[in-house]
mmCIF file of C-alpha atoms in Angstrom:
data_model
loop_
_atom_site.group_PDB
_atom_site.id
_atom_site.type_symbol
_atom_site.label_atom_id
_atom_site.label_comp_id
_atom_site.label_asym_id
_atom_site.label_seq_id
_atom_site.Cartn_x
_atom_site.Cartn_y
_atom_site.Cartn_z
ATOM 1 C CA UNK O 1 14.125 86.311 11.710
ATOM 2 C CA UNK O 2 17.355 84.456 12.869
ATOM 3 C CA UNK O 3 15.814 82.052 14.825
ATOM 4 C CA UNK O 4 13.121 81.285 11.308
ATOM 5 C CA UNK O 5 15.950 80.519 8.912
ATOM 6 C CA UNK O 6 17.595 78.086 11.751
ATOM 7 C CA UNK O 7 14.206 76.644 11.883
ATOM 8 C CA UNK O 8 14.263 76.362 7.993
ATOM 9 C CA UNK O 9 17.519 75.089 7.927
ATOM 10 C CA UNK O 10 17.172 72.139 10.307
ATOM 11 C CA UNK O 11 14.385 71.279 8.632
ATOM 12 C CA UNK O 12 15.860 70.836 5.477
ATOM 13 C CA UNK O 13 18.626 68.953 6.630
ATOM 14 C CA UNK O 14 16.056 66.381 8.465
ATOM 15 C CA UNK O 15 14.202 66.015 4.692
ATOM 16 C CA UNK O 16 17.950 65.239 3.317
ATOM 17 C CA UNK O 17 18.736 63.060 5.735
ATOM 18 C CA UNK O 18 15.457 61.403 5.374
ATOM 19 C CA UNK O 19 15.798 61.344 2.006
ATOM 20 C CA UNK O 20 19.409 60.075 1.922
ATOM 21 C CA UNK O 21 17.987 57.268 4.358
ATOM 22 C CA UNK O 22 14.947 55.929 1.901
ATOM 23 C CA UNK O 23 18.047 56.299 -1.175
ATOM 24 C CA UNK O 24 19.845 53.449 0.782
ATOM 25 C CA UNK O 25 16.868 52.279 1.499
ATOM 26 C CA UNK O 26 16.004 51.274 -1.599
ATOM 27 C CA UNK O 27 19.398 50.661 -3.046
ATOM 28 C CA UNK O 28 20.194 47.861 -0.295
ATOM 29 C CA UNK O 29 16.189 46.394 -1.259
ATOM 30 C CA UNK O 30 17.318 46.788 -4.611
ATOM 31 C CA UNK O 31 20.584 44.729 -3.716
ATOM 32 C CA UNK O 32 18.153 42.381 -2.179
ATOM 33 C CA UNK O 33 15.995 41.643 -4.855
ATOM 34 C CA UNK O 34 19.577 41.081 -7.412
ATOM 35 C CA UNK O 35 20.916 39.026 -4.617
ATOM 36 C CA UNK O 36 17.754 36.612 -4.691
ATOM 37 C CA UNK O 37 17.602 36.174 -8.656
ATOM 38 C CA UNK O 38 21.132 35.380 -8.673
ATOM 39 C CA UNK O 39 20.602 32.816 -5.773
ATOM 40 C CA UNK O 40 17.488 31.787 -7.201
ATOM 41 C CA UNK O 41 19.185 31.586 -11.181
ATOM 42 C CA UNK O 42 22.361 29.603 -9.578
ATOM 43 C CA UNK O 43 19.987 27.253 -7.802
ATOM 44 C CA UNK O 44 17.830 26.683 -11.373
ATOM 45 C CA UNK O 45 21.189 25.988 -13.416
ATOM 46 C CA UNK O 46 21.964 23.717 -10.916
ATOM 47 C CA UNK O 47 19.226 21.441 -11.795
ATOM 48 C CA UNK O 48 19.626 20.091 -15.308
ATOM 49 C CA UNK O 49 17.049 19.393 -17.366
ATOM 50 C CA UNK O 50 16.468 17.273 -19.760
ATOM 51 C CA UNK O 51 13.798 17.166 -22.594
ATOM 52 C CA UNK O 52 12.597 13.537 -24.111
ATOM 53 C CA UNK O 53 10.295 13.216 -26.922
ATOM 54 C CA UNK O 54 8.369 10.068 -26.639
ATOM 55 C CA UNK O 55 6.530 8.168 -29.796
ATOM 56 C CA UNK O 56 4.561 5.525 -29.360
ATOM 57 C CA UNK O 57 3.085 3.394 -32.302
ATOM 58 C CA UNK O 58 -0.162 2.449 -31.409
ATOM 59 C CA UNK O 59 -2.790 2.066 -28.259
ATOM 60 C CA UNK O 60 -2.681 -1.229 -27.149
ATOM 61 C CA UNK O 61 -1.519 -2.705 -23.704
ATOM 62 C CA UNK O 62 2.118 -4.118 -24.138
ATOM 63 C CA UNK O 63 2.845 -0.262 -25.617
ATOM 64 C CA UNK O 64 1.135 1.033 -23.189
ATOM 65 C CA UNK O 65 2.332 -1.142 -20.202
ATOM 66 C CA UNK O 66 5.715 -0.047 -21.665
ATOM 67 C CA UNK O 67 5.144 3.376 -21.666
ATOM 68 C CA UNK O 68 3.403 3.840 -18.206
ATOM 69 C CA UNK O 69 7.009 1.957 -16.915
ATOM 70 C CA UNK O 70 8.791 4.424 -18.488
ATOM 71 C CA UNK O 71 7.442 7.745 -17.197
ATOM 72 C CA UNK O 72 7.504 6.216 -13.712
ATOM 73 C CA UNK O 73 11.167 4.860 -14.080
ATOM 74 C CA UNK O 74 12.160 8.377 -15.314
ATOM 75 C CA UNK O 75 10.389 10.075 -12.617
ATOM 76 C CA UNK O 76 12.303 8.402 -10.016
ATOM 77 C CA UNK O 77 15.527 8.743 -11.942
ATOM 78 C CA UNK O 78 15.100 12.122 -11.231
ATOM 79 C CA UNK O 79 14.498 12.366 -7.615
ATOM 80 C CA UNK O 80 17.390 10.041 -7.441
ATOM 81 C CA UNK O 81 19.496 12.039 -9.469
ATOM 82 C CA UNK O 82 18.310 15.801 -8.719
ATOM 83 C CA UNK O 83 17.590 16.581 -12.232
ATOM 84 C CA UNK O 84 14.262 17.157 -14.087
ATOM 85 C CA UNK O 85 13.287 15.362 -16.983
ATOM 86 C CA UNK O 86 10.689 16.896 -19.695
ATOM 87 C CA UNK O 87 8.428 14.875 -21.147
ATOM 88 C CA UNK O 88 6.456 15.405 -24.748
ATOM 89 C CA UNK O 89 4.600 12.135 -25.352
ATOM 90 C CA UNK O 90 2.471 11.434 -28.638
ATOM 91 C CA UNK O 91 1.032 8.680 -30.349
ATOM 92 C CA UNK O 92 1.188 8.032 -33.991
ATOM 93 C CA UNK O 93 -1.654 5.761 -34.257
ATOM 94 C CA UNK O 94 0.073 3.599 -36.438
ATOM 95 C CA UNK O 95 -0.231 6.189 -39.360
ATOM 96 C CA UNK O 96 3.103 7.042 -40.500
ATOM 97 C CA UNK O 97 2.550 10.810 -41.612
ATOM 98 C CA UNK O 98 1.426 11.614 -37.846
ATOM 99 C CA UNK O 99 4.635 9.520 -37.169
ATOM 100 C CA UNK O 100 6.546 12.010 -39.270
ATOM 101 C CA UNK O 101 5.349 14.772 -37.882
ATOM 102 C CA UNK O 102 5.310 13.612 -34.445
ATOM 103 C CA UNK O 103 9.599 13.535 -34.925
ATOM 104 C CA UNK O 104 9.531 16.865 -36.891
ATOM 105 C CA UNK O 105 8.246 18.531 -33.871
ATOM 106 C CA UNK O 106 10.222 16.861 -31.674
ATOM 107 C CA UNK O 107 13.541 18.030 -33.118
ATOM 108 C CA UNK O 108 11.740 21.748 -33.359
ATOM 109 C CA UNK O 109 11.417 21.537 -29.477
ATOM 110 C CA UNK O 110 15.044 20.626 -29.540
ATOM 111 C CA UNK O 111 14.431 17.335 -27.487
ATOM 112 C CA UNK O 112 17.920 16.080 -25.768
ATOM 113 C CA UNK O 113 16.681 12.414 -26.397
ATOM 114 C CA UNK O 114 13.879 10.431 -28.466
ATOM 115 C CA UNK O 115 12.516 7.131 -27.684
ATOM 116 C CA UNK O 116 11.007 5.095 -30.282
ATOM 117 C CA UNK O 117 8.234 2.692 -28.695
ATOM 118 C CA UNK O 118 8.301 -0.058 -31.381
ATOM 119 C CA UNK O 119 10.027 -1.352 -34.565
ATOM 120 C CA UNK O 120 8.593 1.151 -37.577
ATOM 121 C CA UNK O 121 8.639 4.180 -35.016
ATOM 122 C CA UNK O 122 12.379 2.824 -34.260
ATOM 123 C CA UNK O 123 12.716 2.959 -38.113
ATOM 124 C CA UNK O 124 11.508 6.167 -38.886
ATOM 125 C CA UNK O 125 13.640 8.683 -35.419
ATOM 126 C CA UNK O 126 16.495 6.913 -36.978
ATOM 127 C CA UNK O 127 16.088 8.179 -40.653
ATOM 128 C CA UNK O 128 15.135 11.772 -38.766
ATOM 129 C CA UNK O 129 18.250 11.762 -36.830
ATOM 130 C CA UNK O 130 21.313 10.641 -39.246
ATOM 131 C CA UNK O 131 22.390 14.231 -39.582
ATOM 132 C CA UNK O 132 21.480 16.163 -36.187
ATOM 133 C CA UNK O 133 22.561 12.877 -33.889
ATOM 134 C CA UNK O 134 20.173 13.233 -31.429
ATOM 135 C CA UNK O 135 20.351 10.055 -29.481
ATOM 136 C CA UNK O 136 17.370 7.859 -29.976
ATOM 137 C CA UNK O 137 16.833 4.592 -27.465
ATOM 138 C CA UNK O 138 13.564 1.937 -28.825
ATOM 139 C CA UNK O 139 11.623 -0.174 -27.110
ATOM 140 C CA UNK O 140 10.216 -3.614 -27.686
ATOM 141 C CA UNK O 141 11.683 -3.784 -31.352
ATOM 142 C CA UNK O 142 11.513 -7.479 -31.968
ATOM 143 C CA UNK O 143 14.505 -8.035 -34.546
ATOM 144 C CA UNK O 144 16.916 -4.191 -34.269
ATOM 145 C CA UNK O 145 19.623 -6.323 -36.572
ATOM 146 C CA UNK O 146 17.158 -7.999 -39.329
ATOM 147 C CA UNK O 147 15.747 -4.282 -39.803
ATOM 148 C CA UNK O 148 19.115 -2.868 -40.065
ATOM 149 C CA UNK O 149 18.475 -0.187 -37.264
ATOM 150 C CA UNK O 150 21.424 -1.320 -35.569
ATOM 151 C CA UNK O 151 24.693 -2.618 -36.585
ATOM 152 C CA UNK O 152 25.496 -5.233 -34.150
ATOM 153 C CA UNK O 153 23.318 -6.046 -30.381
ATOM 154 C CA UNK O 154 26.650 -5.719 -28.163
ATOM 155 C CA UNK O 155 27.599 -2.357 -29.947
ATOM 156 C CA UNK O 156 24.474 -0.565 -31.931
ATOM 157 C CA UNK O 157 26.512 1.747 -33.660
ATOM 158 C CA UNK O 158 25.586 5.574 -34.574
ATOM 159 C CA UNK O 159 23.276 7.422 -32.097
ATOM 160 C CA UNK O 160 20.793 4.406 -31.491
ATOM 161 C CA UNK O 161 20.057 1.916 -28.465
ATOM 162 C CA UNK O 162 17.389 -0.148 -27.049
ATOM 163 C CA UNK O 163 15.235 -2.318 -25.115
ATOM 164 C CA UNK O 164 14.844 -5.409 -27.688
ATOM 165 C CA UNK O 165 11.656 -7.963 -27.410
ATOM 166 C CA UNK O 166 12.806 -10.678 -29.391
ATOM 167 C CA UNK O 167 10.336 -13.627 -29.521
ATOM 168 C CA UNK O 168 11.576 -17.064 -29.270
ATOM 169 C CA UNK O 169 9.278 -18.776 -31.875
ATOM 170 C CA UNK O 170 10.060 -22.051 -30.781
ATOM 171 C CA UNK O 171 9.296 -21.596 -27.026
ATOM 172 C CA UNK O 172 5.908 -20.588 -28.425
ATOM 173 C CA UNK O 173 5.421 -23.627 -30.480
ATOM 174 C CA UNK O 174 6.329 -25.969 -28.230
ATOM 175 C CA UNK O 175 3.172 -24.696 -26.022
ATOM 176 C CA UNK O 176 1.000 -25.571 -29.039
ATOM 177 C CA UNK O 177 2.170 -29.572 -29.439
ATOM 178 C CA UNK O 178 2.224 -30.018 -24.930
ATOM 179 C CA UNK O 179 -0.991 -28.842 -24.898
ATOM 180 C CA UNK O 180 -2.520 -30.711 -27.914
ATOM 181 C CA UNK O 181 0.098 -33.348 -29.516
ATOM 182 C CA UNK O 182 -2.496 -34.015 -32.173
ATOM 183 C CA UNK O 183 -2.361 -31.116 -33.792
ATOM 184 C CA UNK O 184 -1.678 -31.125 -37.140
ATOM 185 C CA UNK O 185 -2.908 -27.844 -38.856
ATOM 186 C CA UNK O 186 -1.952 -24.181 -37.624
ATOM 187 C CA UNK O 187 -2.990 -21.031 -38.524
ATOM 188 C CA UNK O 188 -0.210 -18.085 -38.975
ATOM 189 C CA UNK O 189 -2.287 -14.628 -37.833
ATOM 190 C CA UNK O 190 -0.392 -11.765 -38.388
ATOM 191 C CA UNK O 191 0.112 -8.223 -40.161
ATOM 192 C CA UNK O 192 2.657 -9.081 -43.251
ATOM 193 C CA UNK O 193 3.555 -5.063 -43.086
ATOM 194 C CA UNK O 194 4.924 -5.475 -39.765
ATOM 195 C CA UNK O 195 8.848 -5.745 -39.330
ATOM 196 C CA UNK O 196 8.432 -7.620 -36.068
ATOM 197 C CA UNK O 197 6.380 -10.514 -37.861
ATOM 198 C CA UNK O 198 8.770 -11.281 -40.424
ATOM 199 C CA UNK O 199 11.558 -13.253 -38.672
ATOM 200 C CA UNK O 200 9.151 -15.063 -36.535
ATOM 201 C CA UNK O 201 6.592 -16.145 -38.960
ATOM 202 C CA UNK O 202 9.654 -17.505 -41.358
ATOM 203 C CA UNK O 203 10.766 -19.230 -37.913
ATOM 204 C CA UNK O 204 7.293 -20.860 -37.234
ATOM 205 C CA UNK O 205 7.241 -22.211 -41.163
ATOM 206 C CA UNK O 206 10.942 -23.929 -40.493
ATOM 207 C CA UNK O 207 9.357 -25.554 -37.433
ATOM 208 C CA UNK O 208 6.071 -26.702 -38.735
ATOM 209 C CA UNK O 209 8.091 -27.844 -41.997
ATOM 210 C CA UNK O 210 10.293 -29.939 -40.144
ATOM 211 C CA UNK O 211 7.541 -31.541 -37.810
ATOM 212 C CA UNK O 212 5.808 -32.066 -41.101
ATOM 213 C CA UNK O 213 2.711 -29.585 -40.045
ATOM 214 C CA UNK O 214 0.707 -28.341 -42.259
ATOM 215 C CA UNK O 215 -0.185 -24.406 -41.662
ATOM 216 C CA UNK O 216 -2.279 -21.621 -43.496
ATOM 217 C CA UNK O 217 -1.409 -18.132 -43.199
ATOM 218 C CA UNK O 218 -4.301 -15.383 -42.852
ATOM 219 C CA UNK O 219 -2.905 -11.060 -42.592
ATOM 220 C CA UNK O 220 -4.685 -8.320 -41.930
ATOM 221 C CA UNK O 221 -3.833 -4.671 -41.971
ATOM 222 C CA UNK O 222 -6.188 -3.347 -39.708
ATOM 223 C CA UNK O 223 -8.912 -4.672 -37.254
ATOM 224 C CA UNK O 224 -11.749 -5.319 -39.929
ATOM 225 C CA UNK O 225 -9.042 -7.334 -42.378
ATOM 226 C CA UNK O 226 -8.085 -9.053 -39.359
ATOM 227 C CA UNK O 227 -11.543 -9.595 -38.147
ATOM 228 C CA UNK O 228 -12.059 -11.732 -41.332
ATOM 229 C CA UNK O 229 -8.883 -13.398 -41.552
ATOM 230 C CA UNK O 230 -9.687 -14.701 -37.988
ATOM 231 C CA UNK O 231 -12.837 -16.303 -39.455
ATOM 232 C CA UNK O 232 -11.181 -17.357 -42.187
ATOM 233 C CA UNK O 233 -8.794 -19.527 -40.367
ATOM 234 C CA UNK O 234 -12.109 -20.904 -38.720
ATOM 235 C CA UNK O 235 -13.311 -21.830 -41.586
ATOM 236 C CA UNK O 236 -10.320 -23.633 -42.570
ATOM 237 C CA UNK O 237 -10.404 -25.985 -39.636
ATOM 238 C CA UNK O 238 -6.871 -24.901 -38.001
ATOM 239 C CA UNK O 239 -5.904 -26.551 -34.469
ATOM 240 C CA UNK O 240 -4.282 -23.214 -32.977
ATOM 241 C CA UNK O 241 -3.278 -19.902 -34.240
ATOM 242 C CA UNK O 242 0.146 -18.323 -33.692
ATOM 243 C CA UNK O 243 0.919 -14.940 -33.683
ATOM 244 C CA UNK O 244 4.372 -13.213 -33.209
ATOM 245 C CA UNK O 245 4.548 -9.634 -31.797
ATOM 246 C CA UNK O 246 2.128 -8.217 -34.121
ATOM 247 C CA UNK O 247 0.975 -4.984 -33.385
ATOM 248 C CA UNK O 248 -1.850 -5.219 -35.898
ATOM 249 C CA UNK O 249 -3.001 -8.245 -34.039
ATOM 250 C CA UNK O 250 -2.652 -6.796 -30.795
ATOM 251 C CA UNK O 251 -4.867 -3.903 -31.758
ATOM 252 C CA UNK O 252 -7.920 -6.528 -32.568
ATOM 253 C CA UNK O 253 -7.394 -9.162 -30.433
ATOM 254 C CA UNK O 254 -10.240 -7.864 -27.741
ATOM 255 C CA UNK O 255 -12.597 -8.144 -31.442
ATOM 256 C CA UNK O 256 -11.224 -11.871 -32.603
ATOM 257 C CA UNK O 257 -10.989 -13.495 -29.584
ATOM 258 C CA UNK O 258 -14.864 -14.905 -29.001
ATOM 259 C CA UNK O 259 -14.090 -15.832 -32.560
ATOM 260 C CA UNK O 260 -11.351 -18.611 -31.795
ATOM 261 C CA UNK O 261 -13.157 -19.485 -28.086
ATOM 262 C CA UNK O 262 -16.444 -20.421 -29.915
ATOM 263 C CA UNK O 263 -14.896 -22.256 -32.342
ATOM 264 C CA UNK O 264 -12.229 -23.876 -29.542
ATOM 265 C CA UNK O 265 -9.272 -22.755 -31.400
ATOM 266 C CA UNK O 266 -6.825 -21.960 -28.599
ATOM 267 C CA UNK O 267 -4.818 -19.086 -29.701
ATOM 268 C CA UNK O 268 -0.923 -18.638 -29.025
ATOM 269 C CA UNK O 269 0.899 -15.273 -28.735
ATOM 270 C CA UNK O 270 4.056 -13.457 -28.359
ATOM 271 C CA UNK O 271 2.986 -11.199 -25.313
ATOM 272 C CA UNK O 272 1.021 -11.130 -21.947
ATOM 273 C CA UNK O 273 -1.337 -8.784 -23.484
ATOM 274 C CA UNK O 274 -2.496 -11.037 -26.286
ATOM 275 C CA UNK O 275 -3.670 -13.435 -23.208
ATOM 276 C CA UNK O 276 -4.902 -9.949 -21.491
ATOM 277 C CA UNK O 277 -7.134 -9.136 -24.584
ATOM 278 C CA UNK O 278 -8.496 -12.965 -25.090
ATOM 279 C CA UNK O 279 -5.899 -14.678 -26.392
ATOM 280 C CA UNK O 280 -5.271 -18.210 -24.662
ATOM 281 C CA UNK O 281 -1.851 -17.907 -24.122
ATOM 282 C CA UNK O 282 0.479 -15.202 -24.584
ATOM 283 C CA UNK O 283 4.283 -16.004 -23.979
ATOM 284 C CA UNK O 284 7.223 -14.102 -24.314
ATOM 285 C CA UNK O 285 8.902 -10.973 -22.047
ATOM 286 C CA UNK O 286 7.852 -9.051 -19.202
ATOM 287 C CA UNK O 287 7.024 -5.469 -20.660
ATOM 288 C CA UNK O 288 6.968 -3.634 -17.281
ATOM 289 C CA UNK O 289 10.277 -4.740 -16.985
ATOM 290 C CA UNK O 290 11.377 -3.802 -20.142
ATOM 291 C CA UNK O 291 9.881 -0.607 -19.904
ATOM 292 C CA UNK O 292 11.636 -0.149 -16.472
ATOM 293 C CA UNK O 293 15.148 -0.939 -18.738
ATOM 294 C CA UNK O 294 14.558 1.256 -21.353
ATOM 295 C CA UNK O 295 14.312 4.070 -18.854
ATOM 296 C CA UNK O 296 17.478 2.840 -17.371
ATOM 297 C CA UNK O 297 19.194 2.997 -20.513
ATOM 298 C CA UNK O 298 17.959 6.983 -21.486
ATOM 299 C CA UNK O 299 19.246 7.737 -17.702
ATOM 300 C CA UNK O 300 22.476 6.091 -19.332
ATOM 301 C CA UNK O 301 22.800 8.830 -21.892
ATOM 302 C CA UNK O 302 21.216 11.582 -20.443
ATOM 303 C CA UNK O 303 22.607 11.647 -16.745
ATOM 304 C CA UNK O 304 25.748 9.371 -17.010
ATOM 305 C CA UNK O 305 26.785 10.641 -20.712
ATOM 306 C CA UNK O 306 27.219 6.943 -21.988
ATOM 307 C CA UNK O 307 27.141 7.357 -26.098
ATOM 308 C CA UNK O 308 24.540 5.093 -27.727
ATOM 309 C CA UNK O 309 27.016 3.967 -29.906
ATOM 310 C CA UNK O 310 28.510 1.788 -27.192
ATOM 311 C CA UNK O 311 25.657 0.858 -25.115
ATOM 312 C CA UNK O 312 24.259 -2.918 -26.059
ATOM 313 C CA UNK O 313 20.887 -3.525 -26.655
ATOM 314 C CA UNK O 314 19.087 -5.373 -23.814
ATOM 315 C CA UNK O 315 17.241 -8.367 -24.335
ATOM 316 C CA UNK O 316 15.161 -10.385 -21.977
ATOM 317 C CA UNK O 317 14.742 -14.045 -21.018
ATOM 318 C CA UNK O 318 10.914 -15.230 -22.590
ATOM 319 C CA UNK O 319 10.040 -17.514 -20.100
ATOM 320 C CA UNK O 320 6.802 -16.383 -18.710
ATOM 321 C CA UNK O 321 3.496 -18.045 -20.048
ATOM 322 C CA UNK O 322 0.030 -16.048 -19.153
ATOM 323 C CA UNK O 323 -2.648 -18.341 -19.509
ATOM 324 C CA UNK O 324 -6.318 -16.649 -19.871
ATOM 325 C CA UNK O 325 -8.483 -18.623 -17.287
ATOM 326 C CA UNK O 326 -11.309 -17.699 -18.683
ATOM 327 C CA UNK O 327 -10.588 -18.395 -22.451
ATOM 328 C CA UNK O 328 -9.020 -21.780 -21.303
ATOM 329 C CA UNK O 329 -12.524 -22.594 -19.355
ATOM 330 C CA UNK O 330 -14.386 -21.237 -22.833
ATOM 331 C CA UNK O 331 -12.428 -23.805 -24.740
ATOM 332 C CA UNK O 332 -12.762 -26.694 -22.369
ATOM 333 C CA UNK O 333 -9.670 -27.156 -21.359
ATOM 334 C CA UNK O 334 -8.922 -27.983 -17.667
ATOM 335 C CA UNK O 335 -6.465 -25.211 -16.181
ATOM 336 C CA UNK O 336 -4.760 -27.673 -14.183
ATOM 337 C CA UNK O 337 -4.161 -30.209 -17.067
ATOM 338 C CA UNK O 338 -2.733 -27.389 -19.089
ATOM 339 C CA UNK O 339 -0.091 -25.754 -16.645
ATOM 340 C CA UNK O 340 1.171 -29.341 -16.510
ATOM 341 C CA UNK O 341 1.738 -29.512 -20.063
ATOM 342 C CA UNK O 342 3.397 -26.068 -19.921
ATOM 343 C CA UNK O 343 5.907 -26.570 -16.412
ATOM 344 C CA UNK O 344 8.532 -28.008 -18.794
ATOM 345 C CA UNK O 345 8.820 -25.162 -21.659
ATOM 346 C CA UNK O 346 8.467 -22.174 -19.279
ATOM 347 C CA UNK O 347 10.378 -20.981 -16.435
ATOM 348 C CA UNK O 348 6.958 -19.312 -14.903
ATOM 349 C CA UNK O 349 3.162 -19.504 -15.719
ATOM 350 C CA UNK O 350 0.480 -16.797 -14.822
ATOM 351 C CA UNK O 351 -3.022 -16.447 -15.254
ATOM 352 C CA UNK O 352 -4.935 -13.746 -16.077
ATOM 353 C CA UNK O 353 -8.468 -12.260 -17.135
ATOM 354 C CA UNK O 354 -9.937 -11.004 -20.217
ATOM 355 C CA UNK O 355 -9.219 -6.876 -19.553
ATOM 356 C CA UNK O 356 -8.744 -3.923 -22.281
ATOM 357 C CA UNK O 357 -5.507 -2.662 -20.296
ATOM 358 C CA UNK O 358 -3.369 -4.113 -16.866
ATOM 359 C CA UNK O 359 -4.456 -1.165 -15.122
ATOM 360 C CA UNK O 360 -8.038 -2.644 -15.099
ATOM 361 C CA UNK O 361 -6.636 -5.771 -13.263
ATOM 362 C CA UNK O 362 -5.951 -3.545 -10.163
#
């Protein structure tokens, strides 16, 4: 009987023991398991992130090219930097109640930063931002002080900076008169709704004015209207067609520009995509670039903690002409003879292809 209960008894003290054993067991597991949430919550709040809400106005391929520069400018800004940046990209379309609601739900997602990828998007995350301050920075807005969205270039003012694409008119013109010093009737193509026309096409009437040049303007609000203002200006027996910035323009150029070539109206524009699309020549800034700057200038804000207020809004040099070879051979003009004409009002001249987008270049 003794030797049962010491049996009994040794037993139960093994099944404590045990027991007693898996208890620390699990409480050091346990210990474990708190030790690697807190490591792996210390290592997550040491990477900040950052959310950016990114509008764009409308598909075509200086927005575009401008956009594409931005992501991958932002993506390396964050390897460089060790932080993550969150991207919510939309595009309005060019219809400003998606615009509106395209800003409503990025201040519901509590966005860090905005950027406003032309002049009436630029317009509209300012309005949406007077009262919260969320820092907005645009891109390619052709005239930021004409439009009032900033208060001076070297120091913007409020919660607003940007990447600015200002068109020198003349540079453009110029272009026209090397390549054909005859010319004495121009068509003015453009979208009289758009805020980045409006400085430029009053420029190109001073100059044509004081040379004495007659010119006929044709607008269009959307590819049809512009469609049959580009016939129009055929009809009126123009020597070129000039067209700022223009969005509007932009959008149908890839519909208008058989339209000129047949009737050998060489047509002049304020960006390499115009010349992408069809357009003769386009001439004005490099957008890759300025979509690299833009980029450079949310990193300002974001990572550095620069205010907008005191960050100046970049502009660029326009000094690159893009010549469409195979709009210059539809016209029958000799390539050669017309870079000539060109050396002396550009600091660089490119050719190019008729394509939809750059990408399709590569």
């Amino acid at each position: 009987m003794k030797k049962t209960l010491k049996t009994l008894v040794t037993m139960l003290l093994c099944i404590c023991i045990l027991a007693a054993c898996g208890a620390c067991s699990s409480k050091e597991a346990k210990n474990s398991v708190s030790d690697a949430g807190s490591t792996a919550g210390s290592a997550t709040e040491s990477t900040r992130t950052y959310k950016v809400g990114i509008c764009n106005y409308v598909d075509d391929a200086s927005l575009n090219q401008i956009v594409d520069n931005i992501k991958a400018r932002l993506s390396e800004i964050e390897s460089a930097n060790g932080v993550k940046i969150e991207i919510l990209y939309d595009n309005c379309q060019a219809d400003s109640n998606v615009m509106g609601q395209i800003i409503a739900n990025f201040i519901s997602e509590k966005v860090d930063l905005m950027v406003a990828v032309a002049t009436p998007v630029a317009m509209a995350m300012q309005a949406a931002t007077e009262e919260n301050g969320i820092p907005v920075v645009f891109a390619a807005v052709s005239d930021p002080l004409a439009t009032g969205i900033v208060e001076s270039l070297e120091k913007p003012g409020k919660n607003i900076t940007g990447t600015s694409d200002y068109l020198d008119t003349t540079a453009v013109l110029n272009l026209i008169f090397a390549n054909d010093p005859a010319a004495d009737k121009i068509g003015l193509l453009y979208d009289l709704g758009q805020d980045a026309s409006t400085t430029s096409i009053a420029a190109a009437k001073e100059y044509l004015d004081a040379k004495g040049i007659a010119y006929v303007e044709r607008t269009g609000t959307n590819v049809d209207e512009v469609k049959l203002a580009a016939q129009a200006l055929v009809s009126e027996g123009v020597d070129a067609v000039f067209t700022p910035t223009d969005n509007t323009i932009m959008t149908a150029e890839l519909s208008i520009y058989e339209t000129f070539s047949a009737a050998k109206i060489p047509h002049y524009a304020g960006a390499d995509s115009f010349a992408l699309n069809g357009a003769f020549v386009g001439y004005g800034v490099d957008y890759a670039n300025l979509g690299v700057e833009t980029a450079n200038m949310i990193k300002d804000i974001l990572v550095d903690g620069k205010a907008p207020a005191t960050l100046a809004v970049k502009t660029f040099d326009n000094g690159t002409a893009t010549v469409n070879t195979e709009v210059t051979a539809a016209l029958g003009l000799d390539l050669a003879t017309v870079k000539t004409a060109f050396t002396p009002y550009c600091l660089k001249i490119v050719e190019i292809k008729t394509a939809e987008n750059f990408s399709d270049l590569k």
